[in-house]
Short mmCIF file of C-alpha atoms in Angstrom, two decimals:
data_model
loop_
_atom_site.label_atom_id
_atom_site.label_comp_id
_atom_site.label_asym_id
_atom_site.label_seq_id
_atom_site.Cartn_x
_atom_site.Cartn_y
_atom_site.Cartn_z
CA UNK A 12 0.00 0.00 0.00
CA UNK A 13 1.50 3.57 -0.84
CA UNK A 14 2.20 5.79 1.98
CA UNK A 15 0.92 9.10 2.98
CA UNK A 16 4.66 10.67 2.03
CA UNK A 17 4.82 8.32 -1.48
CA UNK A 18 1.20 9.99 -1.62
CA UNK A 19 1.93 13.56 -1.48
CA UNK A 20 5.61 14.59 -1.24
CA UNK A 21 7.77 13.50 -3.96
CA UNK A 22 5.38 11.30 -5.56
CA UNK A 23 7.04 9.29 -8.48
CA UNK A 24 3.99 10.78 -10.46
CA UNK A 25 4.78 13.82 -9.76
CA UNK A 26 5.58 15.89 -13.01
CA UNK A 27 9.22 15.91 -12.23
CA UNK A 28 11.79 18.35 -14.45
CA UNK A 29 14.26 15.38 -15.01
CA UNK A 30 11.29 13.41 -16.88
CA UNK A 31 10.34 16.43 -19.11
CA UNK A 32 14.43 16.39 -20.17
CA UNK A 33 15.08 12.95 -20.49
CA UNK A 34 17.34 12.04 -23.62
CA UNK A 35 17.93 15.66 -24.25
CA UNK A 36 21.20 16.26 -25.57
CA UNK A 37 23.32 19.38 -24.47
CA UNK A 38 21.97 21.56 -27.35
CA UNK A 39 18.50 20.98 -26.25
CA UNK A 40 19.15 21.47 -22.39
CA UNK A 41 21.00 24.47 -22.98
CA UNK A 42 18.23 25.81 -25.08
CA UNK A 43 15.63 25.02 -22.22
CA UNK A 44 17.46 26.37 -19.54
CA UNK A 45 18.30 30.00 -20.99
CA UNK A 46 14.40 30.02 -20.81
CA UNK A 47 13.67 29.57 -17.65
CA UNK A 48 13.74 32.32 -14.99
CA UNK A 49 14.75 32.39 -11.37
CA UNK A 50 11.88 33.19 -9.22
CA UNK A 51 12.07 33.14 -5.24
CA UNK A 52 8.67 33.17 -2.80
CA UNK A 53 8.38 34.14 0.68
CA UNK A 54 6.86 31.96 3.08
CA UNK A 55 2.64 31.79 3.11
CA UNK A 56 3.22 33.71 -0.71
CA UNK A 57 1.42 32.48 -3.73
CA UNK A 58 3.09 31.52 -6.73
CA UNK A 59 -0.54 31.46 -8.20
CA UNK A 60 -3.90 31.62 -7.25
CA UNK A 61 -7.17 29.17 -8.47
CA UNK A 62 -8.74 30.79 -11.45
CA UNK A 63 -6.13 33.35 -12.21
CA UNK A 64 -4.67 32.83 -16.15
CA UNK A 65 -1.63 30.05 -15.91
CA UNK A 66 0.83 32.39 -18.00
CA UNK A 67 4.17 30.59 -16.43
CA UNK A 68 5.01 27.31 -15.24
CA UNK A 69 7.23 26.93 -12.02
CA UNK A 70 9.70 24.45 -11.37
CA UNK A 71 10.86 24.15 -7.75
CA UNK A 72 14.71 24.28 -7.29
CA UNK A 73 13.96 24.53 -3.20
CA UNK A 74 11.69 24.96 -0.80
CA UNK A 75 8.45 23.22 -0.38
CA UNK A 76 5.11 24.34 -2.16
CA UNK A 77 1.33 23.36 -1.11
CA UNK A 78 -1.12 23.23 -3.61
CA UNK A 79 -4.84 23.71 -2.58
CA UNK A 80 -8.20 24.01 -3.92
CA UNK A 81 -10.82 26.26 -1.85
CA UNK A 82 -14.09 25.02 -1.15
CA UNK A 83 -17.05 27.02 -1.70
CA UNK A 84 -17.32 27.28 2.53
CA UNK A 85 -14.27 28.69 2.61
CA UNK A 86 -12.45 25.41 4.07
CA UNK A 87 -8.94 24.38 1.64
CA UNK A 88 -8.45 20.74 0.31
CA UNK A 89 -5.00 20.13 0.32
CA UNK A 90 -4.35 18.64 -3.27
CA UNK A 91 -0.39 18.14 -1.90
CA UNK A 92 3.12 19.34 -0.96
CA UNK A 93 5.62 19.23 -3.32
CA UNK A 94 9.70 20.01 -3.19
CA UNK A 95 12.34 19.71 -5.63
CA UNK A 96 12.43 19.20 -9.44
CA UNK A 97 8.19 19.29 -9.42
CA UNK A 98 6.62 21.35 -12.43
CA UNK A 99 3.94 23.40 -10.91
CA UNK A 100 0.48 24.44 -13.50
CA UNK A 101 1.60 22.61 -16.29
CA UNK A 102 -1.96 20.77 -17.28
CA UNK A 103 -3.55 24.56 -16.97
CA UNK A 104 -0.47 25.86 -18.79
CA UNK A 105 -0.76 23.48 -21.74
CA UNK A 106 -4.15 23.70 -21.98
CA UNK A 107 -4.35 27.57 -22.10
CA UNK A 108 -7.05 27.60 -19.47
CA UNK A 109 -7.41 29.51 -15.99
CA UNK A 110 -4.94 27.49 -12.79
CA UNK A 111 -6.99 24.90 -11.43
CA UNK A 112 -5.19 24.99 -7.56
CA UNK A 113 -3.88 27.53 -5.59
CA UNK A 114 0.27 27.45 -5.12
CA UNK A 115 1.41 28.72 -1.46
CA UNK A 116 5.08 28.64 -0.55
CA UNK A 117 5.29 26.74 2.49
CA UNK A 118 8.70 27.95 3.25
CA UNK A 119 10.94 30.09 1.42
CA UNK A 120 10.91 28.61 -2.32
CA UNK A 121 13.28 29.21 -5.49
CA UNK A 122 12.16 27.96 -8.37
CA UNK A 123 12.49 28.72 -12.25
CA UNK A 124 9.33 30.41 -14.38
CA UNK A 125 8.89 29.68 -18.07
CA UNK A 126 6.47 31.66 -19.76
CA UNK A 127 3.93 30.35 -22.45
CA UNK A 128 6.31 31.83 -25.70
CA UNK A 129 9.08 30.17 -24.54
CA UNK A 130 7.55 27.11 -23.49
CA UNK A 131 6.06 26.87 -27.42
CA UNK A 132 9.46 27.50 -28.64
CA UNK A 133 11.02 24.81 -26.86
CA UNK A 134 8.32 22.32 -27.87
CA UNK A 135 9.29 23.73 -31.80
CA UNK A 136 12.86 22.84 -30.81
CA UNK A 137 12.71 19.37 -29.73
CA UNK A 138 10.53 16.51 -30.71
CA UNK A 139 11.76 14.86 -27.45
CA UNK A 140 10.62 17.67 -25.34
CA UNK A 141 7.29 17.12 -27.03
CA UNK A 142 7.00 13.70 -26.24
CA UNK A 143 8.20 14.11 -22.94
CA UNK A 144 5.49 17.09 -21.97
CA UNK A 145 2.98 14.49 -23.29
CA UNK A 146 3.92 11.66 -20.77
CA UNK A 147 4.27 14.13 -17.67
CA UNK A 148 0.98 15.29 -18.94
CA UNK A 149 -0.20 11.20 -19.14
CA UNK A 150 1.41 10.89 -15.39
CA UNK A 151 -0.41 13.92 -13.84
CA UNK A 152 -3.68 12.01 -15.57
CA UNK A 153 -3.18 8.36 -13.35
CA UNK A 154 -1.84 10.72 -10.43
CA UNK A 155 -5.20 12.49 -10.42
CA UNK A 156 -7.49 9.75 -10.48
CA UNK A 157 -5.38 7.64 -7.92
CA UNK A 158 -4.98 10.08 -4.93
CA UNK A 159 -8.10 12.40 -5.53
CA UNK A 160 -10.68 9.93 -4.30
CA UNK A 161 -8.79 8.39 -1.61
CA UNK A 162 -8.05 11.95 0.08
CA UNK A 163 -11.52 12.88 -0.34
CA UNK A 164 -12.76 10.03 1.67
CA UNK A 165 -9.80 10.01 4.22
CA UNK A 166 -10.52 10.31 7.44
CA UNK A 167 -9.15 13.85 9.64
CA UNK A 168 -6.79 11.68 11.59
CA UNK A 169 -5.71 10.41 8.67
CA UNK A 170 -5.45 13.75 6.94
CA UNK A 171 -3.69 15.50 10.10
CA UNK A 172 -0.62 11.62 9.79
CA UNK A 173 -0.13 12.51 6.46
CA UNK A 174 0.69 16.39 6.67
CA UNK A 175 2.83 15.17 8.99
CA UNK A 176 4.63 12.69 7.27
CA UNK A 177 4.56 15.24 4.19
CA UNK A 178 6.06 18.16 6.66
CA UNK A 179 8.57 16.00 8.37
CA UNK A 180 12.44 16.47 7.62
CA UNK A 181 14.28 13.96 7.65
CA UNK A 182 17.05 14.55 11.19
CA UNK A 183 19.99 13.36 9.93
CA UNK A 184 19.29 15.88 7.31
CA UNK A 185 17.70 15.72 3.72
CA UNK A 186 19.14 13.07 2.01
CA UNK A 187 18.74 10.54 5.10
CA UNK A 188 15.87 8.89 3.53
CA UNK A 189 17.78 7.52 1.10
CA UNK A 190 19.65 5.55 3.35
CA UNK A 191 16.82 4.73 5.53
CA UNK A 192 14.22 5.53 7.44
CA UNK A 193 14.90 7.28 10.59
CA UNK A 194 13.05 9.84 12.69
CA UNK A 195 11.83 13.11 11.26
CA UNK A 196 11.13 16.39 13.01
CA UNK A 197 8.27 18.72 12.14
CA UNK A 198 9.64 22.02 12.95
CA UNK A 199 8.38 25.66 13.41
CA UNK A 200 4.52 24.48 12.15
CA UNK A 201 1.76 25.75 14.79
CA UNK A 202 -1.47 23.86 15.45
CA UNK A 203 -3.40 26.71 13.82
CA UNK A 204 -0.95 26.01 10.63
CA UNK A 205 -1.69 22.22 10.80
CA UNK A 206 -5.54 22.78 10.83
CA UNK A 207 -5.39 24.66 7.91
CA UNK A 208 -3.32 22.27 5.84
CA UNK A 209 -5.21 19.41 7.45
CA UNK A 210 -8.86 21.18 6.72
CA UNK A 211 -9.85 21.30 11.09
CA UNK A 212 -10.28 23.47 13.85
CA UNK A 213 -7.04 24.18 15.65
CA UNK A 214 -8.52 22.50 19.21
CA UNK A 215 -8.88 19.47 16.99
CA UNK A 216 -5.74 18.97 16.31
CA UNK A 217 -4.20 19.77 19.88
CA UNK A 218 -6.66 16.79 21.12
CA UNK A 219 -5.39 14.46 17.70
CA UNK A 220 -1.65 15.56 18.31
CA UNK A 221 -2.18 14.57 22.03
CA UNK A 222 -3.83 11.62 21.36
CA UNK A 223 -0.51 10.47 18.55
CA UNK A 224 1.89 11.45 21.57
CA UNK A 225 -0.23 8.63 23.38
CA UNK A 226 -0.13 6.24 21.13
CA UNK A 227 3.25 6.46 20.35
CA UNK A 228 3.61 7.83 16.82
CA UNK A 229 5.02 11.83 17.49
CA UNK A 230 7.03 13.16 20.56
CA UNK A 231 6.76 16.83 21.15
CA UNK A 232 9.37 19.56 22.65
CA UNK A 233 9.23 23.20 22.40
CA UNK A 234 8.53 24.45 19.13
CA UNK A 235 9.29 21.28 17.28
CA UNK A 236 7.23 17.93 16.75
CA UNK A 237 9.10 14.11 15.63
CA UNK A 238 7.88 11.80 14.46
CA UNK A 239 10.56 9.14 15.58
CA UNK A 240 9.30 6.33 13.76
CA UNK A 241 8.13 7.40 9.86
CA UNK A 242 6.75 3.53 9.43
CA UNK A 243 4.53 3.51 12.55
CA UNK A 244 2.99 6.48 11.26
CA UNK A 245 2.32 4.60 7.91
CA UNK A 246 0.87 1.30 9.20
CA UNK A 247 -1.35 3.65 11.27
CA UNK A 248 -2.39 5.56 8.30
CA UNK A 249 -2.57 2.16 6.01
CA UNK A 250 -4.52 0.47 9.26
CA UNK A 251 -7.62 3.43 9.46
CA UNK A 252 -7.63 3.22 5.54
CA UNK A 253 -8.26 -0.68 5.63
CA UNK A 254 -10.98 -0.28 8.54
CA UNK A 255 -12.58 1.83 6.62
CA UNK A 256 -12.79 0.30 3.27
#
């Protein structure tokens, strides 16, 4: 069963910058590149809103970015969060048509913008870059229709384990998860932050955070949250999603 980080951070479905240049040659890469330009966000700033025109797409060099879809009640669905090499808008850029989801920089974000022009000259510069842009486009299809339903009918516990898991850093530092799975810390994120992500009330989650410290799956200090055991928090997630199936 996928987990609530393979889920939303990093997914493999994600439309990721090294797919759209696969089996580019240096001409081609050096063409793309001198088209694309550096961008930086503040933390809580938009890189785009839902319905405005998608005139650039965004890909994220650092920094982690949340994309959201507001509800007509006001409440935000949490579509995902998303960190290095992701393309951000490209269905809506492609397509010509207004931003489907809402991009918030969760921390402080660099990324590079190509406009529409350019975009249309690199696809009239390389038939690979064509084909490429049509399987990210083919990915972002399956990635839609496999997480969309299941995070619709998640429960909030269950939405509240995997903003965690999506939040956490890895403490041995960034790259630790690729030589296992130890603990992760949740840093600097308040319980009025989490409730927004998560789509509940802020006393809600004190009780739910209180309630993981019980159970085992986060420790808490001040101004910081772990989660010392990534897996636990998984099964837990993969557990509520079988009972209630």
């Amino acid at each position: 069963m996928t987990s609530g980080r393979d889920k939303l951070i990093d997914n493999p479905l994600s439309p990721k910058w090294g797919i759209a240049t696969s089996g580019l040659d240096a001409a081609e890469l050096k063409f793309l590149h001198a088209r694309l330009k550096p961008v930086s966000f503040a933390p809580r700033q938009h890189l785009f809103f839902e319905n405005m025109p998608a005139t650039d797409i965004y890909v994220i060099r650092q920094g982690r970015v949340r994309l959201y879809q507001a509800r007509p009640d006001g409440q935000e669905f949490s579509y995902g969060i998303f960190f290095n090499g992701t393309i951000l808008n490209l269905a809506a850029f492609v397509l010509d048509r207004p931003c489907v989801l809402s991009g918030e920089a969760l921390e402080t974000v660099t990324a590079a913008a190509m406009s529409r022009a350019d975009f249309r000259a690199c696809l009239d510069m390389s038939p690979r870059f064509q084909h490429n842009v049509m399987q990210l486009l083919a990915i972002l299809a399956l990635d839609s229709i496999g997480k969309n339903v299941p995070m619709a009918l998640d429960s909030a516990d269950m939405r509240l384990g995997r903003t965690l898991l999506d939040l956490a850093k890895p403490e041995r530092g960034w790259d630790s998860h690729m030589q296992g799975d130890g603990g992760r810390l949740v840093a600097r994120v308040s319980q009025e932050e989490l409730g927004r992500l998560t789509g509940v009330s802020r006393n809600w989650v004190g009780r739910t955070l209180a309630a993981f410290e019980r159970a085992g799956l986060i420790t808490r200090t001040r101004g910081a949250l772990s989660i010392p055991d990534p897996q636990k928090m998984r099964s837990f997630i993969e557990a509520e999603t079988a009972g209630g199936s």
